Amino acid sequence: MSRNTVLSLLREQEDFLSGQELSRRLGLSRAAIWKAVDALRRDGYDIEARSGLGYRLRAAPDALTETEIRNFLGKTAVIGRDLRCYPELDSTNNLAKSLTQTSAPDGTAIIADCQTAGRGRMSRSFQSPKGKGIYLSALLRPGLPPNRLPPVTALAGVAVCAAVERVCGVRPGLKWPNDPVLDGKKLCGILTEMSLEAESGHVQALVVGIGVNVLQTPEDFSPEVREVATSLLQAIGKPVSRPRLAAALLEELDRVYAALRTGDLRDCHAAYCRDCVNLGRTVRLLPAGGGPEETAEAVGIDEEFALIVQGPNGTRRTVRSGEVSVRGLWGYAE
Ligand code: BTN
């Protein structure tokens, strides 16, 4: 694709590169170079052309395209080696789930710029406006027994925190079980879905869906969501490159996925415990099926990343995601 080769040469070069030099290096006609530059401009690349000097890349778009994400992506063992990017999907999880039955490899990553029917936990919707967030699903085929899989969603939370820290210099907290939060508000939602083999009950594949709020202003959220949600733009006060963050996220997911496969989750568990904003605090426990709310101290995280709580009479018990929702004493997170 001459478009991508022209782009790579322009990225390498800080100064102008003449049309003649481009055509010599790429073995393309001057007309083909001009067509490639024109196509890049239509995709949002700001390319300056000066007569006698040639072309210079002034700025790349904040686009969740494979080209832009790969520009920032280092080598990963599994996640994102097969990377599929779309301007719009109903839900990246839906597409990833439909790939389960195909030959799509372990670690296939689906990324969309916008979702028209983004899904959250407990049949909620996930607001996914165009050009604002990162909507990503990873198709995993870990080949592990079901008892090794409960930590997956928590590990995805750790990966999000690490990626945000690398790119933005601030580390979100984690509201148990897996909501990355900043300033006490939700920054990201994670939805893991499993497909089982009908006959054996074995796990065929997992889809881990992650939606990060990056560039939303308060007006981009509905009034109810605005109360509890934030974006990186709101929390740190400046725009963040979505392709850079998407690449960091793929790398961090690759790291935690390797840990899941080896079974050595000690580092991830320690990171989770450091990040968890509920530990050492009083939490409100809201039973999933309704029923009376309780308060308890959040005292630990077990090896399956379930929450250990201590009631007012001193007895300890473990609560699992799906059984209860947790809220802070004063707000959504703390
Ligand atoms: C939640 O907080 O309830 C989970 C939200 C998960 C949203 C992500 S966005 C990418 C993927 N596709 C979806 O439809 N949902 C997940």
Short mmCIF file of C-alpha atoms and ligand atoms in Angstrom, two decimals:
data_model
loop_
_atom_site.label_atom_id
_atom_site.label_comp_id
_atom_site.label_asym_id
_atom_site.label_seq_id
_atom_site.Cartn_x
_atom_site.Cartn_y
_atom_site.Cartn_z
CA MET A 1 0.00 0.00 0.00
CA SER A 2 1.76 3.15 -1.20
CA ARG A 3 -0.26 5.23 1.27
CA ASN A 4 1.35 3.47 4.25
CA THR A 5 4.85 3.43 2.82
CA VAL A 6 4.68 7.17 2.06
CA LEU A 7 3.43 7.72 5.62
CA SER A 8 6.29 5.70 7.14
CA LEU A 9 8.90 7.72 5.24
CA LEU A 10 7.28 11.01 6.22
CA ARG A 11 7.18 9.90 9.88
CA GLU A 12 10.91 9.04 9.80
CA GLN A 13 11.80 12.45 8.41
CA GLU A 14 11.39 15.55 10.55
CA ASP A 15 12.12 17.92 7.67
CA PHE A 16 10.72 18.10 4.16
CA LEU A 17 11.14 15.12 1.86
CA SER A 18 11.04 15.91 -1.83
CA GLY A 19 8.57 14.23 -4.16
CA GLN A 20 11.54 13.12 -6.25
CA GLU A 21 13.22 11.47 -3.26
CA LEU A 22 9.98 9.77 -2.22
CA SER A 23 9.45 8.36 -5.70
CA ARG A 24 13.07 7.21 -5.91
CA ARG A 25 12.97 5.45 -2.51
CA LEU A 26 9.60 3.82 -3.09
CA GLY A 27 9.94 3.12 -6.81
CA LEU A 28 6.67 4.96 -7.46
CA SER A 29 5.77 7.67 -9.96
CA ARG A 30 5.39 11.30 -8.80
CA ALA A 31 1.69 10.99 -9.61
CA ALA A 32 1.38 7.94 -7.35
CA ILE A 33 3.10 9.85 -4.53
CA TRP A 34 0.71 12.74 -4.96
CA LYS A 35 -2.28 10.35 -4.89
CA ALA A 36 -0.99 8.74 -1.67
CA VAL A 37 -0.49 12.17 -0.05
CA ASP A 38 -4.00 13.15 -1.10
CA ALA A 39 -5.46 9.94 0.40
CA LEU A 40 -3.56 10.53 3.66
CA ARG A 41 -4.88 14.08 3.87
CA ARG A 42 -8.41 12.80 3.42
CA ASP A 43 -7.75 10.46 6.39
CA GLY A 44 -6.86 13.46 8.54
CA TYR A 45 -3.05 13.60 8.20
CA ASP A 46 -1.83 17.17 8.13
CA ILE A 47 0.81 17.13 5.36
CA GLU A 48 2.44 20.35 4.30
CA ALA A 49 3.55 20.65 0.65
CA ARG A 50 6.06 23.33 -0.38
CA SER A 51 7.27 23.81 -3.90
CA GLY A 52 10.97 23.12 -4.20
CA LEU A 53 11.04 21.37 -0.79
CA GLY A 54 8.49 18.56 -0.96
CA TYR A 55 6.29 17.13 1.78
CA ARG A 56 6.38 17.22 5.58
CA LEU A 57 4.08 15.49 8.07
CA ARG A 58 2.88 18.16 10.48
CA ALA A 59 0.41 16.09 12.53
CA ALA A 60 -1.25 12.70 12.54
CA PRO A 61 -4.95 12.35 13.38
CA ASP A 62 -6.21 11.00 16.69
CA ALA A 63 -7.53 8.00 14.82
CA LEU A 64 -8.11 4.47 16.05
CA THR A 65 -6.89 2.94 12.82
CA GLU A 66 -4.52 0.00 12.57
CA THR A 67 -1.85 2.26 11.05
CA GLU A 68 -1.98 4.78 13.91
CA ILE A 69 -2.16 2.18 16.69
CA ARG A 70 0.70 0.11 15.22
CA ASN A 71 2.80 3.27 15.07
CA PHE A 72 2.86 3.19 18.89
CA LEU A 73 2.62 -0.56 19.45
CA GLY A 74 5.66 -2.55 20.52
CA LYS A 75 5.96 -6.27 20.05
CA THR A 76 3.32 -8.31 21.84
CA ALA A 77 3.32 -12.07 22.28
CA VAL A 78 -0.39 -12.64 21.70
CA ILE A 79 -2.69 -9.64 22.12
CA GLY A 80 -3.25 -7.48 19.05
CA ARG A 81 -1.06 -9.46 16.66
CA ASP A 82 -4.30 -9.70 14.74
CA LEU A 83 -5.75 -6.20 15.08
CA ARG A 84 -9.02 -5.18 13.43
CA CYS A 85 -10.17 -1.58 13.58
CA TYR A 86 -13.57 -0.23 12.59
CA PRO A 87 -15.08 3.27 12.36
CA GLU A 88 -18.36 1.94 13.82
CA LEU A 89 -19.73 -1.30 15.24
CA ASP A 90 -22.80 -2.19 17.24
CA SER A 91 -20.51 -3.63 19.92
CA THR A 92 -16.90 -4.81 19.76
CA ASN A 93 -17.87 -7.65 22.12
CA ASN A 94 -20.54 -8.81 19.66
CA LEU A 95 -18.05 -8.96 16.82
CA ALA A 96 -15.41 -10.68 18.97
CA LYS A 97 -17.97 -13.24 20.12
CA SER A 98 -18.97 -14.00 16.54
CA LEU A 99 -15.27 -14.63 15.76
CA THR A 100 -15.13 -17.33 18.42
CA GLN A 101 -16.44 -19.85 15.89
CA THR A 102 -13.88 -18.84 13.23
CA SER A 103 -10.14 -19.34 12.95
CA ALA A 104 -9.46 -15.89 14.49
CA PRO A 105 -6.36 -16.44 16.63
CA ASP A 106 -5.96 -16.13 20.38
CA GLY A 107 -5.48 -12.44 21.22
CA THR A 108 -7.38 -11.03 18.24
CA ALA A 109 -8.22 -7.43 19.14
CA ILE A 110 -11.22 -5.53 17.83
CA ILE A 111 -11.26 -1.75 18.22
CA ALA A 112 -14.02 0.67 17.22
CA ASP A 113 -14.19 4.46 17.09
CA CYS A 114 -17.87 4.33 18.00
CA GLN A 115 -20.41 1.75 19.17
CA THR A 116 -24.10 2.04 18.40
CA ALA A 117 -25.12 -0.60 20.97
CA GLY A 118 -22.24 -0.77 23.45
CA ARG A 119 -23.09 -3.17 26.26
CA GLY A 120 -22.29 -3.05 29.96
CA ARG A 121 -22.74 -5.43 32.85
CA MET A 122 -26.18 -6.35 34.11
CA SER A 123 -27.75 -5.64 30.70
CA ARG A 124 -26.90 -1.95 30.93
CA SER A 125 -25.80 0.01 27.89
CA PHE A 126 -22.35 1.59 27.61
CA GLN A 127 -22.30 5.06 26.08
CA SER A 128 -19.77 4.97 23.26
CA PRO A 129 -19.73 8.27 21.34
CA LYS A 130 -17.69 8.64 18.16
CA GLY A 131 -14.13 9.89 18.43
CA LYS A 132 -14.18 10.10 22.23
CA GLY A 133 -13.34 6.75 23.76
CA ILE A 134 -11.51 3.50 23.12
CA TYR A 135 -13.87 0.57 22.65
CA LEU A 136 -11.81 -2.60 22.55
CA SER A 137 -12.47 -6.31 22.81
CA ALA A 138 -9.87 -9.05 22.99
CA LEU A 139 -10.74 -12.59 21.98
CA LEU A 140 -8.90 -14.98 24.27
CA ARG A 141 -8.44 -18.71 23.86
CA PRO A 142 -6.43 -19.46 26.99
CA GLY A 143 -7.01 -23.22 26.98
CA LEU A 144 -7.27 -23.19 30.78
CA PRO A 145 -9.80 -24.93 33.01
CA PRO A 146 -12.65 -22.71 34.23
CA ASN A 147 -11.25 -22.55 37.77
CA ARG A 148 -8.22 -20.60 36.45
CA LEU A 149 -10.35 -17.92 34.77
CA PRO A 150 -12.10 -15.89 37.50
CA PRO A 151 -9.26 -13.33 37.72
CA VAL A 152 -9.54 -12.31 34.04
CA THR A 153 -11.68 -9.20 34.51
CA ALA A 154 -9.67 -7.98 37.49
CA LEU A 155 -6.46 -8.46 35.46
CA ALA A 156 -7.94 -6.36 32.66
CA GLY A 157 -8.54 -3.64 35.27
CA VAL A 158 -4.87 -3.78 36.30
CA ALA A 159 -3.87 -3.54 32.61
CA VAL A 160 -6.00 -0.41 32.13
CA CYS A 161 -4.47 1.25 35.21
CA ALA A 162 -0.94 0.46 34.01
CA ALA A 163 -1.63 1.71 30.47
CA VAL A 164 -3.17 4.97 31.70
CA GLU A 165 -0.24 5.51 34.07
CA ARG A 166 2.30 4.98 31.26
CA VAL A 167 0.59 7.36 28.85
CA CYS A 168 -0.86 10.00 31.20
CA GLY A 169 1.37 9.85 34.27
CA VAL A 170 -1.55 9.28 36.67
CA ARG A 171 -2.62 5.87 37.90
CA PRO A 172 -6.36 5.30 38.28
CA GLY A 173 -7.68 3.38 41.27
CA LEU A 174 -9.83 0.25 40.94
CA LYS A 175 -13.27 0.10 42.42
CA TRP A 176 -13.85 -3.55 43.18
CA PRO A 177 -14.32 -5.68 41.19
CA ASN A 178 -12.96 -3.98 38.05
CA ASP A 179 -13.88 -0.36 37.46
CA PRO A 180 -10.90 1.94 36.90
CA VAL A 181 -11.75 5.25 38.61
CA LEU A 182 -10.26 8.73 38.80
CA ASP A 183 -11.48 11.46 41.16
CA GLY A 184 -14.02 8.99 42.54
CA LYS A 185 -15.69 8.58 39.14
CA LYS A 186 -15.77 5.74 36.64
CA LEU A 187 -13.19 6.06 33.86
CA CYS A 188 -13.64 2.72 32.20
CA GLY A 189 -16.00 -0.24 32.06
CA ILE A 190 -15.00 -3.87 31.55
CA LEU A 191 -17.29 -6.65 30.43
CA THR A 192 -16.02 -10.23 30.15
CA GLU A 193 -18.11 -12.81 28.36
CA MET A 194 -17.46 -16.51 28.03
CA SER A 195 -18.52 -18.99 25.42
CA LEU A 196 -18.82 -22.60 26.51
CA GLU A 197 -18.76 -25.75 24.44
CA ALA A 198 -22.30 -27.04 24.66
CA GLU A 199 -21.40 -30.69 25.19
CA SER A 200 -18.35 -30.63 27.43
CA GLY A 201 -19.01 -27.34 29.25
CA HIS A 202 -15.35 -26.38 28.53
CA VAL A 203 -14.53 -22.74 27.97
CA GLN A 204 -14.16 -22.24 24.24
CA ALA A 205 -13.16 -18.59 24.38
CA LEU A 206 -13.40 -15.45 26.46
CA VAL A 207 -14.13 -11.97 25.23
CA VAL A 208 -12.79 -9.16 27.37
CA GLY A 209 -14.42 -5.86 26.42
CA ILE A 210 -12.96 -2.59 27.64
CA GLY A 211 -14.41 0.89 27.17
CA VAL A 212 -12.16 3.76 28.23
CA ASN A 213 -13.53 7.30 28.43
CA VAL A 214 -10.76 9.42 26.93
CA LEU A 215 -11.94 12.68 25.39
CA GLN A 216 -15.53 13.02 26.64
CA THR A 217 -16.67 16.33 28.05
CA PRO A 218 -19.47 16.17 30.66
CA GLU A 219 -22.01 16.92 27.90
CA ASP A 220 -21.02 13.73 26.08
CA PHE A 221 -22.56 11.67 28.91
CA SER A 222 -26.26 11.44 29.67
CA PRO A 223 -27.23 13.31 32.87
CA GLU A 224 -27.40 10.13 34.99
CA VAL A 225 -24.06 8.79 33.74
CA ARG A 226 -22.43 12.24 34.12
CA GLU A 227 -22.90 11.95 37.89
CA VAL A 228 -20.67 8.87 38.15
CA ALA A 229 -18.46 8.91 35.02
CA THR A 230 -15.37 10.86 34.02
CA SER A 231 -12.89 10.86 31.16
CA LEU A 232 -9.13 11.33 31.00
CA LEU A 233 -9.70 14.76 29.46
CA GLN A 234 -11.82 15.80 32.43
CA ALA A 235 -9.57 14.24 35.04
CA ILE A 236 -6.18 15.47 33.80
CA GLY A 237 -7.32 18.55 31.92
CA LYS A 238 -5.63 17.85 28.59
CA PRO A 239 -6.32 15.64 25.58
CA VAL A 240 -4.73 12.22 25.43
CA SER A 241 -3.77 10.43 22.21
CA ARG A 242 -6.23 7.56 21.76
CA PRO A 243 -4.00 5.49 19.43
CA ARG A 244 -1.10 5.81 21.88
CA LEU A 245 -3.30 4.72 24.78
CA ALA A 246 -4.85 1.89 22.75
CA ALA A 247 -1.35 0.58 21.97
CA ALA A 248 -0.31 0.77 25.64
CA LEU A 249 -3.51 -1.05 26.57
CA LEU A 250 -2.78 -3.87 24.11
CA GLU A 251 0.74 -4.19 25.54
CA GLU A 252 -0.45 -4.25 29.14
CA LEU A 253 -3.18 -6.76 28.31
CA ASP A 254 -0.50 -8.91 26.70
CA ARG A 255 1.50 -8.76 29.94
CA VAL A 256 -1.37 -9.75 32.26
CA TYR A 257 -2.53 -12.44 29.82
CA ALA A 258 0.94 -14.01 29.95
CA ALA A 259 0.68 -14.04 33.76
CA LEU A 260 -2.74 -15.69 33.58
CA ARG A 261 -1.40 -18.43 31.31
CA THR A 262 1.61 -19.18 33.50
CA GLY A 263 -0.54 -19.04 36.63
CA ASP A 264 1.88 -16.73 38.45
CA LEU A 265 -0.44 -13.89 39.41
CA ARG A 266 1.54 -12.59 42.39
CA ASP A 267 2.60 -9.31 40.75
CA CYS A 268 -0.88 -8.71 39.35
CA HIS A 269 -2.48 -9.46 42.72
CA ALA A 270 -0.12 -7.05 44.47
CA ALA A 271 -0.85 -4.35 41.85
CA TYR A 272 -4.58 -4.93 42.23
CA CYS A 273 -4.38 -4.60 46.03
CA ARG A 274 -2.40 -1.35 45.69
CA ASP A 275 -4.90 0.05 43.18
CA CYS A 276 -8.11 -1.05 44.91
CA VAL A 277 -9.73 2.06 46.38
CA ASN A 278 -12.08 0.06 48.62
CA LEU A 279 -9.50 -1.81 50.70
CA GLY A 280 -9.28 -0.63 54.28
CA ARG A 281 -12.53 1.31 53.93
CA THR A 282 -16.14 0.84 54.79
CA VAL A 283 -18.19 -0.23 51.78
CA ARG A 284 -21.89 -0.54 51.07
CA LEU A 285 -22.82 -3.97 49.71
CA LEU A 286 -25.85 -4.00 47.42
CA PRO A 287 -27.07 -7.55 46.73
CA ALA A 288 -27.46 -8.19 42.97
CA GLY A 289 -30.90 -9.74 43.36
CA GLY A 290 -32.19 -6.89 45.53
CA GLY A 291 -32.60 -7.20 49.29
CA PRO A 292 -31.26 -5.18 52.19
CA GLU A 293 -28.05 -3.20 51.82
CA GLU A 294 -25.22 -3.90 54.29
CA THR A 295 -22.12 -2.05 55.32
CA ALA A 296 -18.83 -3.80 56.01
CA GLU A 297 -15.07 -3.20 56.06
CA ALA A 298 -13.24 -4.27 52.89
CA VAL A 299 -10.26 -6.11 54.37
CA GLY A 300 -8.69 -8.14 51.58
CA ILE A 301 -8.69 -9.61 48.09
CA ASP A 302 -8.46 -13.39 47.79
CA GLU A 303 -6.51 -15.30 45.11
CA GLU A 304 -9.53 -15.27 42.79
CA PHE A 305 -9.79 -11.49 43.25
CA ALA A 306 -12.99 -11.80 45.29
CA LEU A 307 -13.48 -9.25 48.07
CA ILE A 308 -13.06 -10.24 51.71
CA VAL A 309 -15.29 -8.17 53.97
CA GLN A 310 -15.68 -7.99 57.73
CA GLY A 311 -19.10 -7.29 59.16
CA PRO A 312 -19.81 -5.18 62.28
CA ASN A 313 -19.73 -8.31 64.47
CA GLY A 314 -16.21 -9.14 63.27
CA THR A 315 -17.07 -12.11 61.04
CA ARG A 316 -15.36 -12.29 57.70
CA ARG A 317 -16.79 -13.52 54.44
CA THR A 318 -15.93 -13.42 50.76
CA VAL A 319 -18.15 -11.73 48.20
CA ARG A 320 -17.90 -12.37 44.47
CA SER A 321 -18.62 -10.12 41.53
CA GLY A 322 -22.12 -10.81 40.29
CA GLU A 323 -23.38 -11.39 43.84
CA VAL A 324 -23.10 -7.83 45.08
CA SER A 325 -22.34 -4.33 43.84
CA VAL A 326 -20.03 -2.26 45.98
CA ARG A 327 -20.31 1.46 46.63
CA GLY A 328 -18.22 3.74 48.77
CA LEU A 329 -19.71 5.17 51.93
CA TRP A 330 -19.71 8.68 50.47
CA GLY A 331 -20.07 8.12 46.74
CA TYR A 332 -19.64 5.80 43.79
CA ALA A 333 -16.13 4.67 44.63
CA GLU A 334 -15.01 5.83 48.08
C1 BTN B 1 -19.68 -1.92 32.49
O1 BTN B 1 -19.09 -1.03 33.11
O2 BTN B 1 -20.84 -2.23 32.77
C2 BTN B 1 -18.96 -2.63 31.38
C3 BTN B 1 -18.84 -1.80 30.14
C4 BTN B 1 -18.04 -2.47 29.05
C5 BTN B 1 -17.96 -1.63 27.80
C6 BTN B 1 -17.06 -2.22 26.75
S1 BTN B 1 -16.79 -1.11 25.41
C7 BTN B 1 -16.05 -2.37 24.48
C8 BTN B 1 -16.88 -3.62 24.72
N1 BTN B 1 -18.00 -3.65 23.84
C9 BTN B 1 -19.17 -3.59 24.49
O3 BTN B 1 -20.30 -3.61 23.96
N2 BTN B 1 -18.95 -3.49 25.80
C10 BTN B 1 -17.53 -3.50 26.10
#
